[in-house]
Amino acid sequence: MTIDELLALAKTHSLNADEQPTLIIPKEWGQGRTVFGGLSAAMVYAAIKIQVEDDRVMRSFNCNFVGPLLVDTEFEIIVEILRQGKNASQALGRIVQDGKTCVSCQVCFGVARKSKVVVKNNDSHMLEMPKKGSFLPQIPKITPKFLRYYDLSFMKGRMPFTGSKKSEINGWMRFKKPPAEITDAHLISLIDAWPPTVLQMLRLPAPASTMSWNVEFIHPHQDFSPTDWFAFKVLTRQAADGYAHTEGNVWDQSGELIAISRQTVGIFD
């Protein structure tokens, strides 16, 4: 199934929760036995957005990966609109599988308003755009299955488990098969496709899991083409006691900053 098909299912399920059957994500979107977190987060966002007024856009997305969401196993998305105000909406979405919450997302939407306060962003990346992806090919039992849907191109940083002394990643990302359009839901899945920054510091394979994730989306921005590359620079702010805290910026193909991403990652080495 394509990401467009899965996002469409999430929207339909959200609008007709009492009538629609539970959802299933196929193993092709897996990280081992669990679902790729970026996809599950994107589906929760899609289920929330379809219930929010069209005049407001996502300003902040907060996601907690509470427990494993299994592939090829039924689940449901439960959406609660916490508040619909004049200028902002707050909503909560949860993925529940076998009676347990696996993913929980709270999203803030806001309308555009006239304001005398204007501060332009001056961050830039200076990364040369790639001609093709440069990540691992699909190697059975090694490369996560979901990566077949994304092109990642490293400009700085190393592959996971290569014993690097550095803990930052610079690169580009896009969809291998362009979707019909690039929405905020698509961007959520795309940003999370990168491995945690600190995995490159390990010499032997070890599991890691994003525990909490915050993405702030910057508006207004230009329209995106489904074939566009997006630049990504992420660094490790601090790591200790089996947890790492990372922070990154995302730019569109024209060099405009469109998102700020922060994650707390658990490392089980």
Short mmCIF file of C-alpha atoms in Angstrom, two decimals:
data_model
loop_
_atom_site.label_atom_id
_atom_site.label_comp_id
_atom_site.label_asym_id
_atom_site.label_seq_id
_atom_site.Cartn_x
_atom_site.Cartn_y
_atom_site.Cartn_z
CA MET A 1 0.00 0.00 0.00
CA THR A 2 1.20 3.52 -0.76
CA ILE A 3 1.34 6.28 1.82
CA ASP A 4 -1.50 8.05 -0.01
CA GLU A 5 -3.71 4.97 0.38
CA LEU A 6 -2.91 4.62 4.09
CA LEU A 7 -3.53 8.31 4.81
CA ALA A 8 -6.84 8.11 2.95
CA LEU A 9 -7.86 5.12 5.09
CA ALA A 10 -7.01 7.07 8.25
CA LYS A 11 -9.23 9.97 7.13
CA THR A 12 -12.16 7.70 6.24
CA HIS A 13 -11.80 5.83 9.50
CA SER A 14 -11.80 9.12 11.43
CA LEU A 15 -14.98 10.41 9.79
CA ASN A 16 -16.84 7.11 10.18
CA ALA A 17 -15.28 5.56 13.27
CA ASP A 18 -18.47 3.79 14.33
CA GLU A 19 -19.01 2.24 10.92
CA GLN A 20 -15.51 1.59 9.60
CA PRO A 21 -13.56 -1.61 10.31
CA THR A 22 -10.32 -1.37 12.23
CA LEU A 23 -7.12 -0.50 10.37
CA ILE A 24 -4.15 -2.70 9.47
CA ILE A 25 -0.68 -1.62 8.29
CA PRO A 26 1.15 -4.21 6.17
CA LYS A 27 4.62 -5.49 7.04
CA GLU A 28 6.14 -3.55 4.09
CA TRP A 29 5.87 -0.49 6.34
CA GLY A 30 7.61 -2.15 9.25
CA GLN A 31 10.70 -1.67 11.36
CA GLY A 32 11.10 -5.28 12.36
CA ARG A 33 7.77 -6.40 13.82
CA THR A 34 6.58 -2.86 14.54
CA VAL A 35 5.20 -0.12 12.28
CA PHE A 36 7.50 2.71 11.13
CA GLY A 37 6.82 5.49 13.61
CA GLY A 38 6.68 8.24 11.01
CA LEU A 39 3.81 6.48 9.24
CA SER A 40 1.79 5.87 12.41
CA ALA A 41 2.25 9.52 13.43
CA ALA A 42 1.26 10.70 9.95
CA MET A 43 -1.91 8.58 10.03
CA VAL A 44 -2.92 10.00 13.41
CA TYR A 45 -2.35 13.52 12.08
CA ALA A 46 -4.43 12.79 8.96
CA ALA A 47 -7.26 11.44 11.14
CA ILE A 48 -7.17 14.61 13.25
CA LYS A 49 -6.84 17.11 10.39
CA ILE A 50 -9.95 15.86 8.60
CA GLN A 51 -11.99 16.92 11.67
CA VAL A 52 -10.48 20.42 11.93
CA GLU A 53 -11.70 23.50 10.06
CA ASP A 54 -9.88 24.15 6.78
CA ASP A 55 -8.97 27.75 7.62
CA ARG A 56 -6.33 26.72 10.19
CA VAL A 57 -2.98 25.04 9.62
CA MET A 58 -0.81 22.93 11.88
CA ARG A 59 1.50 24.99 14.06
CA SER A 60 2.76 22.34 16.48
CA PHE A 61 2.71 18.54 16.48
CA ASN A 62 3.56 16.61 19.66
CA CYS A 63 3.80 12.83 19.48
CA ASN A 64 4.58 10.17 22.06
CA PHE A 65 5.34 6.62 20.96
CA VAL A 66 3.91 4.89 24.00
CA GLY A 67 4.33 1.25 22.99
CA PRO A 68 4.93 -1.00 19.98
CA LEU A 69 2.38 -0.87 17.15
CA LEU A 70 2.49 -4.23 15.40
CA VAL A 71 2.30 -4.73 11.64
CA ASP A 72 -0.45 -6.88 10.12
CA THR A 73 -2.50 -6.39 13.30
CA GLU A 74 -5.78 -4.50 13.67
CA PHE A 75 -5.89 -1.12 15.41
CA GLU A 76 -8.09 1.96 15.62
CA ILE A 77 -7.49 5.71 15.71
CA ILE A 78 -9.46 7.66 18.31
CA VAL A 79 -9.73 11.43 17.79
CA GLU A 80 -10.84 13.97 20.37
CA ILE A 81 -11.21 17.65 19.51
CA LEU A 82 -10.20 19.33 22.75
CA ARG A 83 -11.14 22.86 21.69
CA GLN A 84 -12.26 24.75 18.59
CA GLY A 85 -11.62 28.41 19.30
CA LYS A 86 -11.89 31.50 17.13
CA ASN A 87 -8.20 31.43 16.26
CA ALA A 88 -6.88 28.02 17.30
CA SER A 89 -7.88 24.40 17.61
CA GLN A 90 -6.38 21.75 19.87
CA ALA A 91 -6.88 18.05 19.16
CA LEU A 92 -5.75 14.70 20.52
CA GLY A 93 -5.40 11.49 18.54
CA ARG A 94 -4.49 8.00 19.74
CA ILE A 95 -3.74 4.69 18.09
CA VAL A 96 -5.16 1.84 20.16
CA GLN A 97 -4.22 -1.78 19.46
CA ASP A 98 -5.41 -4.72 21.55
CA GLY A 99 -6.87 -2.27 24.07
CA LYS A 100 -3.54 -0.47 24.62
CA THR A 101 -2.50 3.01 23.51
CA CYS A 102 0.52 2.74 21.18
CA VAL A 103 0.79 6.28 19.80
CA SER A 104 -0.56 9.53 21.23
CA CYS A 105 -0.46 12.87 19.36
CA GLN A 106 -1.60 16.35 20.33
CA VAL A 107 -1.82 18.91 17.55
CA CYS A 108 -2.26 22.68 17.63
CA PHE A 109 -3.81 24.40 14.59
CA GLY A 110 -4.06 28.14 14.10
CA VAL A 111 -5.52 30.58 11.60
CA ALA A 112 -3.33 33.18 9.91
CA ARG A 113 -3.83 36.65 11.43
CA LYS A 114 -2.48 40.10 10.64
CA SER A 115 0.32 41.09 13.01
CA LYS A 116 2.90 43.85 13.31
CA VAL A 117 5.41 41.27 14.60
CA VAL A 118 7.44 39.85 11.70
CA VAL A 119 10.78 38.10 12.24
CA LYS A 120 12.33 36.47 9.19
CA ASN A 121 14.29 33.26 9.55
CA ASN A 122 17.92 33.47 8.44
CA ASP A 123 19.02 29.87 8.99
CA SER A 124 20.46 28.26 5.86
CA HIS A 125 21.95 24.86 5.12
CA MET A 126 24.40 25.27 2.18
CA LEU A 127 23.92 21.61 1.20
CA GLU A 128 24.39 20.65 -2.43
CA MET A 129 21.29 18.97 -3.80
CA PRO A 130 21.82 15.27 -4.65
CA LYS A 131 20.94 13.55 -7.90
CA LYS A 132 19.83 10.34 -6.17
CA GLY A 133 19.53 8.72 -2.76
CA SER A 134 22.59 7.26 -1.03
CA PHE A 135 21.23 5.18 1.82
CA LEU A 136 21.33 1.41 2.32
CA PRO A 137 19.70 -0.79 -0.34
CA GLN A 138 17.05 -3.25 0.77
CA ILE A 139 19.03 -5.99 2.55
CA PRO A 140 16.82 -8.70 4.12
CA LYS A 141 16.77 -8.61 7.95
CA ILE A 142 19.06 -5.55 7.97
CA THR A 143 17.44 -2.60 6.19
CA PRO A 144 14.06 -1.56 7.68
CA LYS A 145 11.36 -2.45 5.15
CA PHE A 146 9.72 0.98 5.19
CA LEU A 147 12.83 2.63 3.72
CA ARG A 148 11.89 1.27 0.29
CA TYR A 149 9.47 4.21 0.09
CA TYR A 150 12.03 6.99 0.78
CA ASP A 151 15.18 8.43 -0.77
CA LEU A 152 17.73 9.58 1.83
CA SER A 153 21.01 11.15 0.80
CA PHE A 154 23.77 11.70 3.40
CA MET A 155 25.87 14.87 3.15
CA LYS A 156 27.35 14.61 6.64
CA GLY A 157 27.24 11.79 9.17
CA ARG A 158 27.63 8.05 8.81
CA MET A 159 25.46 4.96 8.59
CA PRO A 160 24.22 3.39 11.85
CA PHE A 161 26.62 1.17 13.82
CA THR A 162 29.83 2.39 12.17
CA GLY A 163 31.59 3.63 15.32
CA SER A 164 31.60 7.32 14.43
CA LYS A 165 32.77 9.91 16.95
CA LYS A 166 30.25 12.40 15.54
CA SER A 167 26.53 12.53 16.28
CA GLU A 168 24.99 14.81 13.67
CA ILE A 169 23.40 14.19 10.30
CA ASN A 170 23.03 16.49 7.29
CA GLY A 171 21.26 15.35 4.17
CA TRP A 172 18.34 15.37 1.80
CA MET A 173 15.10 13.38 1.68
CA ARG A 174 12.19 12.76 -0.67
CA PHE A 175 9.68 10.07 -1.62
CA LYS A 176 10.94 7.42 -4.03
CA LYS A 177 7.52 7.24 -5.66
CA PRO A 178 6.07 10.77 -5.61
CA PRO A 179 2.69 11.00 -3.84
CA ALA A 180 -0.22 12.88 -5.37
CA GLU A 181 0.75 15.92 -3.26
CA ILE A 182 2.95 16.82 -0.30
CA THR A 183 0.84 17.54 2.78
CA ASP A 184 1.89 18.05 6.39
CA ALA A 185 1.08 14.37 6.96
CA HIS A 186 3.55 13.40 4.24
CA LEU A 187 6.20 15.65 5.78
CA ILE A 188 5.72 14.04 9.20
CA SER A 189 6.50 10.62 7.76
CA LEU A 190 9.41 11.95 5.71
CA ILE A 191 11.17 13.71 8.61
CA ASP A 192 11.05 10.57 10.75
CA ALA A 193 12.61 8.36 8.07
CA TRP A 194 16.16 9.21 9.19
CA PRO A 195 17.86 6.96 11.77
CA PRO A 196 18.56 8.51 15.20
CA THR A 197 21.74 10.59 15.10
CA VAL A 198 23.50 8.59 17.82
CA LEU A 199 23.20 5.17 16.17
CA GLN A 200 26.24 6.00 14.04
CA MET A 201 28.31 6.14 17.25
CA LEU A 202 27.68 2.48 18.06
CA ARG A 203 29.91 -0.29 16.69
CA LEU A 204 27.36 -3.08 17.02
CA PRO A 205 23.65 -3.17 16.16
CA ALA A 206 21.39 -2.15 19.04
CA PRO A 207 17.74 -1.13 19.19
CA ALA A 208 16.68 2.48 19.58
CA SER A 209 13.24 4.01 19.85
CA THR A 210 11.87 7.53 19.54
CA MET A 211 9.93 8.18 22.74
CA SER A 212 8.68 11.72 22.19
CA TRP A 213 8.71 13.97 19.14
CA ASN A 214 7.82 17.61 18.60
CA VAL A 215 7.58 19.22 15.16
CA GLU A 216 6.81 22.90 14.69
CA PHE A 217 5.63 23.71 11.16
CA ILE A 218 6.41 27.15 9.84
CA HIS A 219 3.82 29.03 7.79
CA PRO A 220 3.39 30.56 5.35
CA HIS A 221 5.54 28.61 2.94
CA GLN A 222 5.62 27.92 -0.77
CA ASP A 223 3.77 25.04 -2.36
CA PHE A 224 5.74 21.82 -2.73
CA SER A 225 6.09 19.52 -5.73
CA PRO A 226 5.67 15.77 -5.05
CA THR A 227 9.15 15.20 -6.53
CA ASP A 228 10.89 17.81 -4.35
CA TRP A 229 13.90 17.12 -2.17
CA PHE A 230 13.89 18.47 1.42
CA ALA A 231 17.10 19.35 3.29
CA PHE A 232 17.61 18.15 6.87
CA LYS A 233 20.26 19.08 9.45
CA VAL A 234 19.99 17.43 12.87
CA LEU A 235 22.37 17.41 15.82
CA THR A 236 22.49 15.71 19.19
CA ARG A 237 22.05 18.29 21.94
CA GLN A 238 22.86 15.83 24.71
CA ALA A 239 22.99 12.07 25.36
CA ALA A 240 23.40 10.14 28.62
CA ASP A 241 21.78 7.38 30.69
CA GLY A 242 20.49 5.64 27.55
CA TYR A 243 18.63 8.67 26.18
CA ALA A 244 19.52 11.19 23.48
CA HIS A 245 17.99 14.58 22.75
CA THR A 246 18.18 15.76 19.15
CA GLU A 247 17.17 18.93 17.31
CA GLY A 248 16.91 19.52 13.58
CA ASN A 249 15.76 21.93 10.88
CA VAL A 250 13.97 21.10 7.63
CA TRP A 251 14.17 23.27 4.51
CA ASP A 252 12.28 23.01 1.25
CA GLN A 253 14.02 22.74 -2.12
CA SER A 254 14.23 26.53 -2.46
CA GLY A 255 16.02 26.90 0.90
CA GLU A 256 13.07 28.10 2.97
CA LEU A 257 12.86 26.76 6.54
CA ILE A 258 9.59 24.84 6.90
CA ALA A 259 9.89 22.82 10.11
CA ILE A 260 11.81 22.43 13.39
CA SER A 261 12.04 18.91 14.80
CA ARG A 262 13.00 17.75 18.31
CA GLN A 263 13.14 14.17 19.56
CA THR A 264 13.91 12.19 22.70
CA VAL A 265 15.37 8.82 21.73
CA GLY A 266 15.87 5.76 23.93
CA ILE A 267 19.01 3.73 23.17
CA PHE A 268 19.23 0.12 24.31
CA ASP A 269 22.89 -0.76 23.77
#
